[in-house]
Amino acid sequence: MGNKQTIFTDEQLDAYQDCTFFTRKEILRLHGRYYEMAPNVVPMDYTKDPDVKLPMQLIINMPELKENPFKERIVSSFSEDGEGSLSFNDFVDMFSVLSEMAPRELKAIYAFKIYDFNTDNFICKADLEKTLNKLTREELTAEEITLVCEKVIEEADMDGDGKLGFADFENMISKAPDFLSTFHIRI
Amino acid sequence: MLLYQFQVVYKIYCILIPKFCFLCGFDAEEDLVGSLASMSSNEMIKSFRRFGNALSEFFQQLRPWHKSLKIIGAEFGTSVLSYFVFLKWLLNFNIFSFLINFGFITIPQFLAAEPNNLSFTGLELLTGAGYFQQTVLYYGFYTNATISKVENGPSYNMQLAYIFTVGIYFVICFLILLFSMARFFSSNFRLTKAFSVNASKLLCTWDFNITNEEAVKLQQKNLLTQIKVQTTGGTQLMCASHSVGDLVVHTNLCSGLFHYRQSAMLVLPVIVSLLNTLVPFLFSWLGHLEKFQSPGQHIYVTIVRNIILKISIVGILCYYWLNIVATSESQCWETLVGQDIYRLVLVDFIFCLLGSFFGEFLRRIIGTTVCVSLGLPEFDIGRNVLDLIYAQTLTWIGILFSPLLPGIQMIAFLIVFFVKKVSLMRNCQPPREVWRTAQMTTSFIFLLFCPSFLGVLSLFFHTLRLKPSEECGPFRGLPSMYAAVDEWIQMLERYTVSKWVVWIYHNLIASELFFFIISTAVLILTYLYWQIIQARKTMIKLLHNQIINAGQDKKFLLQKLQREQRAKRRSSSALGGRGQQVSLTAHLLLFNCLGQVHGAPPAVQTACCFGKRLSLRFNLNSCYLTPDSKRMQCESSLIICSRLEFSLDIEKPLPSPDIIYGYETSRKHS
């Protein structure tokens, strides 16, 4: 308790508290989780801002993410170098957006990135098909998949370009009140 | 009289604040004081922010059961988790009520207590009578004197303390419930009706909370089944008429209850709890018999029936207590009512535990050994939440007659949380049907507010006007409980210092004209807001249509552009020799899917003539559309040296993938 920790400087902790939805204790706990994934690589002393990234393989084996069908997409959406490796800042960012205090708009932005498999800033039919396959363990027939994806685009696409832009996605999210509570990972 | 209270509160405040600072790790006050003296404003702001952060950390540390909730959410999903979160939230009301009742009513009573002559046998815990009758548990024990420890010192008026503590608690509960309900309502209900079923099922309903492998597989299987049912077009028959059957059941129950009121002490609570436990099973069995349009409808109908059942039961009990027990000539009717409520709460708690035992534990054993087709039981969220609401309603009704009842209910809720969690983890499987968590949580909070709390409030006001019993309680001898406040106001009138309190009382609280004015103002405001909502709905429809039109315009323009390009490539006519001047006007149509682009017309950057080819380059980097016009034209007249073959190069601004442009050309020969 108090200012006895030596992992971060006070300014770093204040900065983390301002930029994320976590308190000091939670940030230190997150650092503990990050450290125990790779104790040889992650330093205990973050005061000098070390440039350490953990690869995707380690992160998607966390118990909170292990069974999630979208785990690779989640990790790559938050990774700055695009290859899926997360630095500690990215790690904290990820759980901050997925925490229960993040507002709906912020969650919508990242949900859009997660479902956009080919990262073209649109959720096109191929993205929807991949999402559906992940959600149903690929047990639907091809006609059913196409039927569902067509219905989805018909319902949600407002400007008629055959794919969902961010505005369409956000509009759909605003009508689904459960989104805030389901798009949430507790750590 | 209130001075004593203020002194107590002030002392508590002085003791707690240093402890609070110590607990939240905020380093000693001396640091703060010293550094405040020599600080720039920037650092002041930083230190305030740090204090705010420390405060939020302190409250987060108090967050109990974080790990339990995480495990429950991970294995069973958000829907079952919402029951436990609701239970935790209700617990706060009871803790708050217990603390203020204990602090302001019970502790002073200890100072002026009369000795208890009755003997204690174990049966009192169940019946609440006997030894407990002469304890602080019930209204009858409280004195009506003004307590003062020191001669001529500050005195403590028990009557006012009693009425104000309970009254202010209800006011605070009212505000908390109102604001929670408003907050949930605004975030969970939307103005437009269009609910895109497929899209939201695909993209918004996957529960990221679940981390258990089996639960994830089950959720995937559920989604698969739902999609298959939808694509094969499953239909369900219309529901039969249930209203007649409901009425018959309810009238029978009500008349039955009336007959039992005269029997022995524990029979009434047992019968009430039996009704509460068994009749919902009857309702869900009825629900299985009837065919519904969707599983959601089945859940709604069952919940509505349970609500009506509980409201009828509580209504009859209250009628009995307030009209029959209160006007009977018994010695201390408030204590009798308090005892009744104590027994009801206790037996309800025991039945809740038993229900969990039979409903889940035995059902699991039956489902896995004897009759394997039944499978594991599911946690019935609706019935359990309604049980919680019923228990909380009973507690609220009982606060006036038994001030420490919230403490008992608090302990009961703690045990229920633990038992339900253990039973859930051991016996149940994750839910199979869709449960719209956000809407159901909002409905439950609304239920807690509207029939439950408002009913209790009207009961409270009605009780205030009843004649209290002559021999016991803080209001003995007065014509009504409310008369204590009247007397206090009359006493205040004598002092000039407190004349403003009297004025407020006479003109604002006790005057009908004031309430009439306030009601009229609230109604007018409500009507205004209603009209604003209607206007916004129309606006939303218009904007929606605008977006659709914009998309269609874009498609049209794209097709036109492609046609023009093909036509131009095919035709290539020569105009004439040198010296012929042709002026070319290119209309550039700029378009964006939402019509949000704004700004200035594009300028021609370069125009070069390569002999036979004219190349026009428009610079769109500083180009946007005004909000009103979706199209913008820019003209550029140029003189062409000779041939018509031209190409139009448009430099696209980065990143606007959806600005689309088309062009028309007109040629003028000179």
XYZ file of N, CA and C in Angstrom, chain A residues 22-133:
336
model
N -8.378 2.285 -15.616
C -7.922 1.491 -14.488
C -7.366 2.364 -13.381
N -7.366 1.815 -12.157
C -6.734 2.515 -11.049
C -5.306 2.003 -10.907
N -4.553 2.625 -9.983
C -3.148 2.240 -9.819
C -2.996 0.770 -9.496
N -3.841 0.300 -8.545
C -3.692 -1.096 -8.119
C -3.922 -2.031 -9.288
N -4.923 -1.658 -10.123
C -5.216 -2.548 -11.238
C -4.101 -2.545 -12.251
N -3.472 -1.374 -12.449
C -2.374 -1.329 -13.412
C -1.216 -2.169 -12.916
N -0.949 -2.103 -11.600
C 0.126 -2.940 -11.076
C -0.227 -4.415 -11.203
N -1.516 -4.727 -11.015
C -1.926 -6.127 -11.148
C -1.788 -6.588 -12.593
N -2.132 -5.691 -13.527
C -1.973 -6.021 -14.938
C -0.512 -6.250 -15.273
N 0.350 -5.433 -14.667
C 1.762 -5.646 -14.927
C 2.196 -7.010 -14.431
N 1.625 -7.417 -13.268
C 1.934 -8.750 -12.757
C 1.528 -9.839 -13.736
N 0.332 -9.676 -14.327
C -0.140 -10.676 -15.300
C 0.746 -10.684 -16.538
N 1.134 -9.474 -16.984
C 1.975 -9.372 -18.180
C 3.318 -10.029 -17.914
N 3.824 -9.799 -16.685
C 5.138 -10.334 -16.330
C 5.103 -11.845 -16.273
N 4.017 -12.406 -15.702
C 4.049 -13.855 -15.499
C 3.863 -14.622 -16.797
N 3.477 -13.920 -17.866
C 3.413 -14.621 -19.155
C 4.806 -14.935 -19.674
N 5.758 -14.051 -19.441
C 7.127 -14.275 -19.908
C 8.092 -13.647 -18.919
N 8.371 -14.316 -17.801
C 9.201 -13.686 -16.766
C 10.631 -13.403 -17.220
N 11.087 -14.100 -18.265
C 12.474 -13.855 -18.683
C 12.593 -12.610 -19.546
N 11.488 -12.243 -20.178
C 11.576 -11.159 -21.161
C 11.118 -9.839 -20.572
N 10.028 -9.913 -19.771
C 9.440 -8.675 -19.274
C 10.212 -8.198 -18.054
N 10.699 -6.969 -18.068
C 11.444 -6.491 -16.903
C 10.510 -6.087 -15.779
N 11.006 -6.142 -14.554
C 10.201 -5.693 -13.427
C 10.243 -4.179 -13.300
N 11.250 -3.565 -13.911
C 11.425 -2.136 -13.760
C 11.037 -1.446 -15.057
N 9.906 -0.747 -15.026
C 9.432 -0.095 -16.237
C 9.711 1.398 -16.233
N 10.527 1.849 -15.293
C 10.701 3.291 -15.191
C 11.426 3.868 -16.394
N 12.219 3.048 -17.102
C 12.940 3.590 -18.251
C 12.217 3.316 -19.552
N 10.916 2.935 -19.483
C 10.154 2.653 -20.704
C 10.833 1.649 -21.608
N 11.054 0.446 -21.159
C 11.720 -0.522 -22.041
C 10.818 -0.929 -23.185
N 11.436 -1.265 -24.278
C 10.674 -1.592 -25.478
C 10.546 -3.108 -25.562
N 9.560 -3.634 -24.862
C 9.387 -5.086 -24.809
C 8.029 -5.437 -25.371
N 8.023 -6.389 -26.296
C 6.741 -6.819 -26.845
C 6.608 -8.323 -26.671
N 5.409 -8.747 -26.364
C 5.177 -10.182 -26.261
C 4.452 -10.654 -27.519
N 4.842 -11.806 -28.053
C 4.212 -12.247 -29.287
C 2.781 -12.704 -29.060
N 2.043 -12.816 -30.158
C 0.622 -13.120 -30.068
C 0.386 -14.475 -29.409
N 1.235 -15.440 -29.700
C 1.016 -16.789 -29.186
C 0.895 -16.829 -27.678
N 1.733 -16.003 -27.008
C 1.670 -16.008 -25.550
C 0.364 -15.395 -25.065
N -0.045 -14.307 -25.734
C -1.194 -13.567 -25.222
C -2.490 -14.331 -25.455
N -2.590 -15.043 -26.585
C -3.867 -15.713 -26.796
C -3.987 -16.973 -25.953
N -2.948 -17.305 -25.190
C -3.079 -18.418 -24.256
C -3.490 -17.985 -22.863
N -3.770 -16.697 -22.678
C -4.276 -16.236 -21.379
C -5.638 -16.859 -21.112
N -5.936 -17.198 -19.872
C -7.233 -17.843 -19.612
C -8.437 -16.998 -20.026
N -8.276 -15.642 -19.988
C -9.420 -14.819 -20.377
C -9.689 -14.870 -21.862
N -8.633 -15.185 -22.651
C -8.803 -15.134 -24.096
C -8.799 -16.500 -24.750
N -8.392 -17.523 -23.974
C -8.083 -18.810 -24.611
C -9.258 -19.390 -25.398
N -10.476 -19.252 -24.841
C -11.608 -19.913 -25.494
C -12.372 -18.976 -26.400
N -11.907 -17.760 -26.541
C -12.648 -16.798 -27.333
C -12.387 -17.043 -28.814
N -13.410 -17.185 -29.638
C -13.158 -17.472 -31.056
C -12.446 -16.331 -31.783
N -12.538 -15.126 -31.209
C -11.951 -13.978 -31.900
C -10.619 -13.572 -31.307
N -9.942 -14.486 -30.593
C -8.780 -14.030 -29.839
C -7.687 -13.436 -30.721
N -7.436 -14.029 -31.899
C -6.358 -13.459 -32.731
C -6.739 -12.078 -33.224
N -8.001 -11.885 -33.597
C -8.429 -10.585 -34.094
C -8.341 -9.543 -32.996
N -8.731 -9.927 -31.766
C -8.684 -8.968 -30.663
C -7.252 -8.492 -30.481
N -6.327 -9.460 -30.434
C -4.945 -9.077 -30.161
C -4.373 -8.258 -31.312
N -4.683 -8.614 -32.558
C -4.111 -7.817 -33.653
C -4.716 -6.434 -33.747
N -5.981 -6.260 -33.293
C -6.546 -4.907 -33.378
C -5.839 -3.950 -32.451
N -5.312 -4.471 -31.356
C -4.668 -3.580 -30.398
C -3.167 -3.511 -30.577
N -2.641 -4.310 -31.513
C -1.195 -4.321 -31.635
C -0.760 -3.230 -32.575
N 0.241 -2.478 -32.158
C 0.635 -1.325 -32.961
C 1.435 -1.709 -34.178
N 2.176 -2.797 -34.096
C 3.009 -3.110 -35.247
C 2.289 -4.014 -36.233
N 1.001 -4.242 -35.987
C 0.208 -4.962 -36.971
C 0.470 -6.452 -37.043
N 1.472 -6.938 -36.312
C 1.729 -8.373 -36.407
C 1.153 -9.131 -35.224
N 0.571 -8.411 -34.289
C -0.056 -9.103 -33.190
C 0.748 -9.130 -31.925
N 1.930 -8.528 -31.904
C 2.655 -8.526 -30.640
C 2.295 -7.268 -29.860
N 2.101 -7.456 -28.565
C 1.626 -6.360 -27.738
C 2.706 -5.897 -26.785
N 2.925 -4.591 -26.755
C 3.746 -4.046 -25.686
C 2.855 -3.878 -24.461
N 3.416 -3.458 -23.342
C 2.604 -3.334 -22.132
C 1.532 -2.270 -22.307
N 1.885 -1.205 -23.026
C 0.887 -0.164 -23.259
C -0.301 -0.706 -24.059
N 0.009 -1.488 -25.089
C -1.072 -2.071 -25.882
C -1.905 -3.013 -25.030
N -1.213 -3.771 -24.161
C -1.892 -4.734 -23.299
C -2.894 -4.027 -22.382
N -2.424 -2.953 -21.751
C -3.306 -2.217 -20.846
C -4.442 -1.586 -21.624
N -4.101 -1.058 -22.817
C -5.117 -0.466 -23.676
C -6.227 -1.455 -23.984
N -5.803 -2.679 -24.329
C -6.772 -3.698 -24.725
C -7.748 -3.974 -23.597
N -7.214 -4.228 -22.387
C -8.141 -4.547 -21.306
C -8.907 -3.335 -20.820
N -8.373 -2.153 -21.069
C -9.116 -0.967 -20.691
C -10.345 -0.787 -21.568
N -10.168 -0.997 -22.888
C -11.324 -0.863 -23.779
C -12.342 -1.962 -23.489
N -11.850 -3.149 -23.099
C -12.769 -4.261 -22.852
C -13.323 -4.257 -21.436
N -12.940 -3.258 -20.625
C -13.464 -3.236 -19.258
C -14.858 -2.647 -19.244
N -15.530 -2.703 -18.085
C -16.935 -2.299 -18.087
C -17.111 -0.795 -18.039
N -16.013 -0.046 -17.829
C -16.185 1.392 -17.739
C -15.986 2.107 -19.060
N -15.528 1.371 -20.076
C -15.309 2.030 -21.363
C -16.656 2.381 -21.981
N -16.778 3.557 -22.600
C -18.069 3.941 -23.179
C -18.355 3.191 -24.466
N -19.633 3.294 -24.851
C -20.107 2.511 -25.993
C -19.379 2.866 -27.281
N -19.094 4.180 -27.471
C -18.493 4.585 -28.752
C -17.112 3.979 -28.911
N -16.345 3.985 -27.799
C -15.006 3.427 -27.878
C -15.060 1.935 -28.170
N -15.976 1.239 -27.511
C -16.085 -0.200 -27.755
C -16.510 -0.468 -29.195
N -17.392 0.404 -29.725
C -17.857 0.182 -31.101
C -16.687 0.281 -32.075
N -15.793 1.260 -31.840
C -14.653 1.417 -32.755
C -13.827 0.146 -32.789
N -13.518 -0.395 -31.614
C -12.666 -1.575 -31.597
C -13.390 -2.834 -32.023
N -14.697 -2.913 -31.735
C -15.453 -4.075 -32.219
C -15.435 -4.101 -33.734
N -15.562 -2.904 -34.348
C -15.506 -2.824 -35.802
C -14.165 -3.337 -36.317
N -13.098 -2.929 -35.628
C -11.774 -3.399 -36.069
C -11.653 -4.903 -35.930
N -12.255 -5.455 -34.874
C -12.121 -6.894 -34.657
C -12.842 -7.675 -35.743
N -14.044 -7.211 -36.098
C -14.806 -7.979 -37.078
C -14.346 -7.727 -38.503
N -13.479 -6.718 -38.707
C -12.996 -6.414 -40.039
C -11.764 -7.259 -40.306
N -11.982 -8.474 -40.815
C -10.878 -9.426 -40.936
C -9.819 -8.980 -41.932
N -10.243 -8.363 -43.049
C -9.241 -7.989 -44.041
C -8.781 -6.547 -43.899
N -9.124 -5.906 -42.804
C -8.653 -4.555 -42.444
C -8.757 -3.563 -43.581
N -9.923 -3.535 -44.234
C -10.086 -2.538 -45.286
C -11.044 -1.453 -44.842
N -11.278 -1.344 -43.544
C -12.197 -0.370 -42.973
C -13.640 -0.584 -43.373
N -13.946 -1.752 -43.897
C -15.335 -2.099 -44.158
C -15.567 -3.529 -43.708
N -16.755 -3.815 -43.236
C -17.091 -5.209 -42.970
C -17.822 -5.695 -44.205
N -17.107 -6.405 -45.061
C -17.726 -6.865 -46.288
C -18.259 -8.278 -46.087
N -18.809 -8.846 -47.145
C -19.459 -10.145 -47.015
C -18.465 -11.208 -46.561
N -17.239 -11.143 -47.050
C -16.252 -12.159 -46.656
C -15.975 -12.079 -45.158
N -15.889 -10.846 -44.626
C -15.676 -10.689 -43.182
C -16.821 -11.314 -42.405
N -18.055 -11.073 -42.871
C -19.216 -11.617 -42.178
C -19.211 -13.132 -42.223
N -18.807 -13.682 -43.366
C -18.773 -15.141 -43.456
C -17.758 -15.719 -42.481
N -16.600 -15.040 -42.385
C -15.598 -15.556 -41.441
C -16.107 -15.457 -40.010
N -16.782 -14.341 -39.695
C -17.324 -14.178 -38.347
C -18.317 -15.285 -38.045
N -19.198 -15.546 -38.999
C -20.224 -16.552 -38.779
C -19.603 -17.924 -38.581
N -18.551 -18.210 -39.359
C -17.893 -19.498 -39.188
C -17.276 -19.636 -37.812
